[in-house]
PDB file of C-alpha atoms in Angstrom:
ATOM      1  CA  UNK A   1      17.002   6.739 -15.111  1.00 91.00           C
ATOM      2  CA  UNK A   2      18.123   3.408 -13.741  1.00 97.00           C
ATOM      3  CA  UNK A   3      16.603   1.827 -10.497  1.00 98.00           C
ATOM      4  CA  UNK A   4      19.422   3.318  -8.627  1.00 98.00           C
ATOM      5  CA  UNK A   5      18.774   6.683 -10.359  1.00 97.00           C
ATOM      6  CA  UNK A   6      15.106   6.707  -9.315  1.00 96.00           C
ATOM      7  CA  UNK A   7      15.561   5.944  -5.733  1.00 96.00           C
ATOM      8  CA  UNK A   8      18.327   8.553  -5.615  1.00 96.00           C
ATOM      9  CA  UNK A   9      16.138  11.179  -7.453  1.00 94.00           C
ATOM     10  CA  UNK A  10      14.202  12.486  -4.291  1.00 88.00           C
ATOM     11  CA  UNK A  11      17.218  12.559  -2.127  1.00 94.00           C
ATOM     12  CA  UNK A  12      19.209  14.440  -4.570  1.00 93.00           C
ATOM     13  CA  UNK A  13      16.524  16.997  -5.087  1.00 93.00           C
ATOM     14  CA  UNK A  14      16.351  17.314  -1.278  1.00 91.00           C
ATOM     15  CA  UNK A  15      19.771  18.304  -1.352  1.00 94.00           C
ATOM     16  CA  UNK A  16      21.212  15.283   0.064  1.00 94.00           C
ATOM     17  CA  UNK A  17      24.706  14.682  -1.281  1.00 96.00           C
ATOM     18  CA  UNK A  18      25.494  12.298  -4.048  1.00 95.00           C
ATOM     19  CA  UNK A  19      27.315   9.680  -2.324  1.00 96.00           C
ATOM     20  CA  UNK A  20      25.084   9.737   0.749  1.00 96.00           C
ATOM     21  CA  UNK A  21      22.104   9.725  -1.470  1.00 96.00           C
ATOM     22  CA  UNK A  22      23.578   6.686  -3.188  1.00 97.00           C
ATOM     23  CA  UNK A  23      24.290   4.607   0.147  1.00 96.00           C
ATOM     24  CA  UNK A  24      20.819   5.316   1.179  1.00 95.00           C
ATOM     25  CA  UNK A  25      19.211   4.430  -2.025  1.00 97.00           C
ATOM     26  CA  UNK A  26      21.149   0.969  -2.159  1.00 97.00           C
ATOM     27  CA  UNK A  27      20.117   0.462   1.322  1.00 95.00           C
ATOM     28  CA  UNK A  28      16.344   0.649   0.230  1.00 94.00           C
ATOM     29  CA  UNK A  29      17.012  -1.089  -2.945  1.00 96.00           C
ATOM     30  CA  UNK A  30      18.093  -4.316  -0.817  1.00 94.00           C
ATOM     31  CA  UNK A  31      15.362  -3.762   1.644  1.00 91.00           C
ATOM     32  CA  UNK A  32      12.715  -4.080  -1.205  1.00 91.00           C
ATOM     33  CA  UNK A  33      14.446  -6.993  -2.865  1.00 90.00           C
ATOM     34  CA  UNK A  34      16.144  -5.528  -5.676  1.00 95.00           C
ATOM     35  CA  UNK A  35      19.804  -5.978  -5.230  1.00 95.00           C
ATOM     36  CA  UNK A  36      21.289  -6.726  -8.503  1.00 97.00           C
ATOM     37  CA  UNK A  37      18.658  -4.602 -10.536  1.00 97.00           C
ATOM     38  CA  UNK A  38      20.104  -1.112  -9.403  1.00 96.00           C
ATOM     39  CA  UNK A  39      21.577  -0.521 -12.984  1.00 97.00           C
ATOM     40  CA  UNK A  40      18.164  -1.764 -14.718  1.00 98.00           C
ATOM     41  CA  UNK A  41      16.008   0.546 -16.525  1.00 97.00           C
ATOM     42  CA  UNK A  42      12.275   0.649 -15.873  1.00 91.00           C
ATOM     43  CA  UNK A  43      11.255  -0.698 -19.324  1.00 95.00           C
ATOM     44  CA  UNK A  44      12.868  -4.152 -18.244  1.00 97.00           C
ATOM     45  CA  UNK A  45      11.275  -4.630 -15.021  1.00 96.00           C
ATOM     46  CA  UNK A  46       8.093  -6.373 -14.095  1.00 92.00           C
ATOM     47  CA  UNK A  47       5.065  -4.457 -12.693  1.00 89.00           C
ATOM     48  CA  UNK A  48       5.729  -5.658  -9.270  1.00 89.00           C
ATOM     49  CA  UNK A  49       9.509  -4.555  -9.513  1.00 93.00           C
ATOM     50  CA  UNK A  50       8.397  -1.209 -10.686  1.00 93.00           C
ATOM     51  CA  UNK A  51       6.262  -1.105  -7.426  1.00 90.00           C
ATOM     52  CA  UNK A  52       9.265  -2.055  -5.463  1.00 90.00           C
ATOM     53  CA  UNK A  53      11.090   0.721  -6.840  1.00 94.00           C
ATOM     54  CA  UNK A  54       8.288   3.230  -6.064  1.00 92.00           C
ATOM     55  CA  UNK A  55       8.194   1.874  -2.577  1.00 91.00           C
ATOM     56  CA  UNK A  56      11.947   2.221  -2.126  1.00 93.00           C
ATOM     57  CA  UNK A  57      12.093   5.878  -3.684  1.00 93.00           C
ATOM     58  CA  UNK A  58       9.015   6.906  -1.102  1.00 91.00           C
ATOM     59  CA  UNK A  59      10.911   5.281   1.935  1.00 90.00           C
ATOM     60  CA  UNK A  60      14.472   6.519   1.072  1.00 92.00           C
ATOM     61  CA  UNK A  61      13.314  10.094   2.183  1.00 86.00           C
ATOM     62  CA  UNK A  62      12.416   8.895   5.507  1.00 87.00           C
ATOM     63  CA  UNK A  63       8.917  10.347   5.593  1.00 90.00           C
ATOM     64  CA  UNK A  64       6.809  10.481   8.730  1.00 92.00           C
ATOM     65  CA  UNK A  65       3.752   9.181   6.827  1.00 94.00           C
ATOM     66  CA  UNK A  66       3.806   7.048   3.758  1.00 93.00           C
ATOM     67  CA  UNK A  67       0.684   7.968   1.313  1.00 94.00           C
ATOM     68  CA  UNK A  68      -0.002   5.211  -0.912  1.00 93.00           C
ATOM     69  CA  UNK A  69      -2.758   5.604  -3.499  1.00 93.00           C
ATOM     70  CA  UNK A  70      -3.849   2.237  -5.122  1.00 93.00           C
ATOM     71  CA  UNK A  71      -0.336   1.520  -5.565  1.00 90.00           C
ATOM     72  CA  UNK A  72      -1.008  -2.333  -6.333  1.00 90.00           C
ATOM     73  CA  UNK A  73      -4.304  -1.770  -8.485  1.00 89.00           C
ATOM     74  CA  UNK A  74      -2.784  -2.430 -11.628  1.00 86.00           C
ATOM     75  CA  UNK A  75      -0.813  -5.562 -10.697  1.00 86.00           C
ATOM     76  CA  UNK A  76      -2.391  -9.283 -11.407  1.00 88.00           C
ATOM     77  CA  UNK A  77      -3.518 -10.938  -8.490  1.00 90.00           C
ATOM     78  CA  UNK A  78      -0.595 -13.190  -7.604  1.00 90.00           C
ATOM     79  CA  UNK A  79       1.881 -10.164  -7.708  1.00 87.00           C
ATOM     80  CA  UNK A  80      -0.449  -8.318  -5.821  1.00 89.00           C
ATOM     81  CA  UNK A  81      -0.325 -10.649  -3.129  1.00 90.00           C
ATOM     82  CA  UNK A  82       3.210 -10.816  -3.001  1.00 89.00           C
ATOM     83  CA  UNK A  83       3.635  -7.138  -2.895  1.00 88.00           C
ATOM     84  CA  UNK A  84       0.957  -7.027   0.043  1.00 93.00           C
ATOM     85  CA  UNK A  85       3.361  -9.334   1.903  1.00 92.00           C
ATOM     86  CA  UNK A  86       6.581  -7.246   1.026  1.00 89.00           C
ATOM     87  CA  UNK A  87       4.571  -3.973   1.951  1.00 91.00           C
ATOM     88  CA  UNK A  88       3.919  -5.613   5.605  1.00 94.00           C
ATOM     89  CA  UNK A  89       7.474  -6.822   5.750  1.00 90.00           C
ATOM     90  CA  UNK A  90       8.726  -3.526   5.024  1.00 89.00           C
ATOM     91  CA  UNK A  91       6.318  -1.653   7.478  1.00 91.00           C
ATOM     92  CA  UNK A  92       7.210  -3.917  10.224  1.00 93.00           C
ATOM     93  CA  UNK A  93      10.801  -3.340   9.887  1.00 89.00           C
ATOM     94  CA  UNK A  94      10.520   0.577   9.570  1.00 89.00           C
ATOM     95  CA  UNK A  95       7.296   1.246  11.755  1.00 90.00           C
ATOM     96  CA  UNK A  96       5.956   4.028   9.928  1.00 90.00           C
ATOM     97  CA  UNK A  97       2.450   5.278   9.432  1.00 95.00           C
ATOM     98  CA  UNK A  98       1.246   4.161   6.073  1.00 95.00           C
ATOM     99  CA  UNK A  99      -2.043   5.582   4.641  1.00 96.00           C
ATOM    100  CA  UNK A 100      -3.242   3.138   2.224  1.00 96.00           C
ATOM    101  CA  UNK A 101      -5.927   4.096  -0.228  1.00 95.00           C
ATOM    102  CA  UNK A 102      -7.523   0.996  -1.841  1.00 95.00           C
ATOM    103  CA  UNK A 103     -10.979   0.246  -3.302  1.00 93.00           C
ATOM    104  CA  UNK A 104     -10.453  -3.550  -2.452  1.00 94.00           C
ATOM    105  CA  UNK A 105     -12.163  -4.685   0.688  1.00 96.00           C
ATOM    106  CA  UNK A 106     -10.232  -7.683   0.870  1.00 95.00           C
ATOM    107  CA  UNK A 107      -6.909  -5.705   0.559  1.00 95.00           C
ATOM    108  CA  UNK A 108      -8.098  -3.018   3.167  1.00 96.00           C
ATOM    109  CA  UNK A 109      -9.018  -5.789   5.736  1.00 96.00           C
ATOM    110  CA  UNK A 110      -5.428  -7.829   5.002  1.00 96.00           C
ATOM    111  CA  UNK A 111      -3.334  -5.073   5.359  1.00 96.00           C
ATOM    112  CA  UNK A 112      -4.934  -2.325   7.776  1.00 97.00           C
ATOM    113  CA  UNK A 113      -4.915  -2.029  11.692  1.00 97.00           C
ATOM    114  CA  UNK A 114      -7.719   0.577  10.962  1.00 98.00           C
ATOM    115  CA  UNK A 115     -10.013   0.822   8.060  1.00 98.00           C
ATOM    116  CA  UNK A 116     -11.599   4.177   7.403  1.00 97.00           C
ATOM    117  CA  UNK A 117     -14.806   4.045   5.082  1.00 96.00           C
ATOM    118  CA  UNK A 118     -15.230   7.296   2.927  1.00 93.00           C
ATOM    119  CA  UNK A 119     -18.781   8.424   1.663  1.00 88.00           C
ATOM    120  CA  UNK A 120     -19.352   9.434  -1.953  1.00 81.00           C
ATOM    121  CA  UNK A 121     -19.016  12.979  -2.958  1.00 78.00           C
ATOM    122  CA  UNK A 122     -18.433  14.897  -0.784  1.00 82.00           C
ATOM    123  CA  UNK A 123     -15.880  12.673   0.687  1.00 86.00           C
ATOM    124  CA  UNK A 124     -16.506  12.392   4.392  1.00 93.00           C
ATOM    125  CA  UNK A 125     -15.717   9.721   6.876  1.00 95.00           C
ATOM    126  CA  UNK A 126     -18.539   7.051   6.777  1.00 93.00           C
ATOM    127  CA  UNK A 127     -16.748   4.924   9.535  1.00 95.00           C
ATOM    128  CA  UNK A 128     -13.747   3.632  10.973  1.00 97.00           C
ATOM    129  CA  UNK A 129     -13.142  -0.219  11.760  1.00 97.00           C
ATOM    130  CA  UNK A 130     -10.471  -1.274  14.019  1.00 97.00           C
ATOM    131  CA  UNK A 131      -8.552  -4.371  12.783  1.00 97.00           C
ATOM    132  CA  UNK A 132      -7.220  -6.147  15.811  1.00 95.00           C
ATOM    133  CA  UNK A 133      -6.039  -9.454  14.013  1.00 96.00           C
ATOM    134  CA  UNK A 134      -2.560 -10.893  14.102  1.00 95.00           C
ATOM    135  CA  UNK A 135      -0.269 -11.300  11.197  1.00 92.00           C
ATOM    136  CA  UNK A 136      -0.032 -13.196   8.939  1.00 91.00           C
ATOM    137  CA  UNK A 137      -3.739 -12.939   8.316  1.00 93.00           C
ATOM    138  CA  UNK A 138      -5.982 -15.474   7.354  1.00 93.00           C
ATOM    139  CA  UNK A 139      -8.342 -14.895   4.875  1.00 91.00           C
ATOM    140  CA  UNK A 140     -10.773 -17.687   6.010  1.00 94.00           C
ATOM    141  CA  UNK A 141     -10.711 -16.782   9.750  1.00 95.00           C
ATOM    142  CA  UNK A 142     -14.236 -16.078  11.346  1.00 96.00           C
ATOM    143  CA  UNK A 143     -12.914 -12.715  12.911  1.00 96.00           C
ATOM    144  CA  UNK A 144     -11.200 -11.616   9.539  1.00 97.00           C
ATOM    145  CA  UNK A 145     -14.462 -12.500   7.658  1.00 97.00           C
ATOM    146  CA  UNK A 146     -16.777 -10.479  10.512  1.00 97.00           C
ATOM    147  CA  UNK A 147     -14.737  -7.284   9.988  1.00 97.00           C
ATOM    148  CA  UNK A 148     -14.909  -7.750   6.139  1.00 97.00           C
ATOM    149  CA  UNK A 149     -18.549  -7.847   6.320  1.00 97.00           C
ATOM    150  CA  UNK A 150     -18.651  -4.583   8.520  1.00 97.00           C
ATOM    151  CA  UNK A 151     -16.732  -3.101   5.761  1.00 97.00           C
ATOM    152  CA  UNK A 152     -18.942  -4.328   2.993  1.00 96.00           C
ATOM    153  CA  UNK A 153     -22.222  -3.251   5.031  1.00 95.00           C
ATOM    154  CA  UNK A 154     -20.823   0.409   5.450  1.00 94.00           C
ATOM    155  CA  UNK A 155     -20.166   0.263   1.872  1.00 92.00           C
ATOM    156  CA  UNK A 156     -23.340  -1.059   0.687  1.00 91.00           C
ATOM    157  CA  UNK A 157     -25.420   1.277   2.744  1.00 88.00           C
ATOM    158  CA  UNK A 158     -23.094   4.341   1.437  1.00 84.00           C
ATOM    159  CA  UNK A 159     -23.763   3.052  -2.223  1.00 82.00           C
ATOM    160  CA  UNK A 160     -27.149   2.431  -1.921  1.00 83.00           C
ATOM    161  CA  UNK A 161     -27.983   6.052  -0.395  1.00 80.00           C
ATOM    162  CA  UNK A 162     -25.483   7.619  -3.097  1.00 76.00           C
ATOM    163  CA  UNK A 163     -27.556   5.650  -5.918  1.00 80.00           C
ATOM    164  CA  UNK A 164     -30.649   6.228  -4.153  1.00 75.00           C
ATOM    165  CA  UNK A 165     -31.580   2.607  -4.440  1.00 64.00           C
ATOM    166  CA  UNK A 166     -33.489   0.192  -2.255  1.00 61.00           C
ATOM    167  CA  UNK A 167     -31.036  -1.973  -0.001  1.00 62.00           C
ATOM    168  CA  UNK A 168     -30.974  -5.667  -0.513  1.00 64.00           C
ATOM    169  CA  UNK A 169     -33.692  -7.730   0.936  1.00 61.00           C
ATOM    170  CA  UNK A 170     -32.161 -10.676   3.267  1.00 59.00           C
TER     171      UNK A 170
END
């Protein structure tokens, strides 16, 4: 399937008439910055472009909540940073709830309004940290670094407990 076909797929499965599905798909293809690539096939796209197709496909169905599980994990650092910015731009336009699963503390602190740290098996909520920072976020700002440290401290505590090792000595 082409980019257009991929984005239309969920809509068609959901019973949306083909012409309506095409119009909606084109709207979201434009939103994610892939206008001009609607007839391209996945094997011709970069990793970041493939992620944009996935985002367009997910939001085209207009979900109440968008679940994203490590969507940028396989991307290089530069593309990952660009995609984080794109996700924020799209979120600001749509204002939908996004549940974003990541193992990157930097990514979580950069993207989130609220970070939920989970325990090891069984997975339970270890702690919740509110991220009250303006956007765009500055990785070097003191408040950003304090929030990041809170997350890292919770994670270290959990890893120490789950591995039954002594915590670091300061």
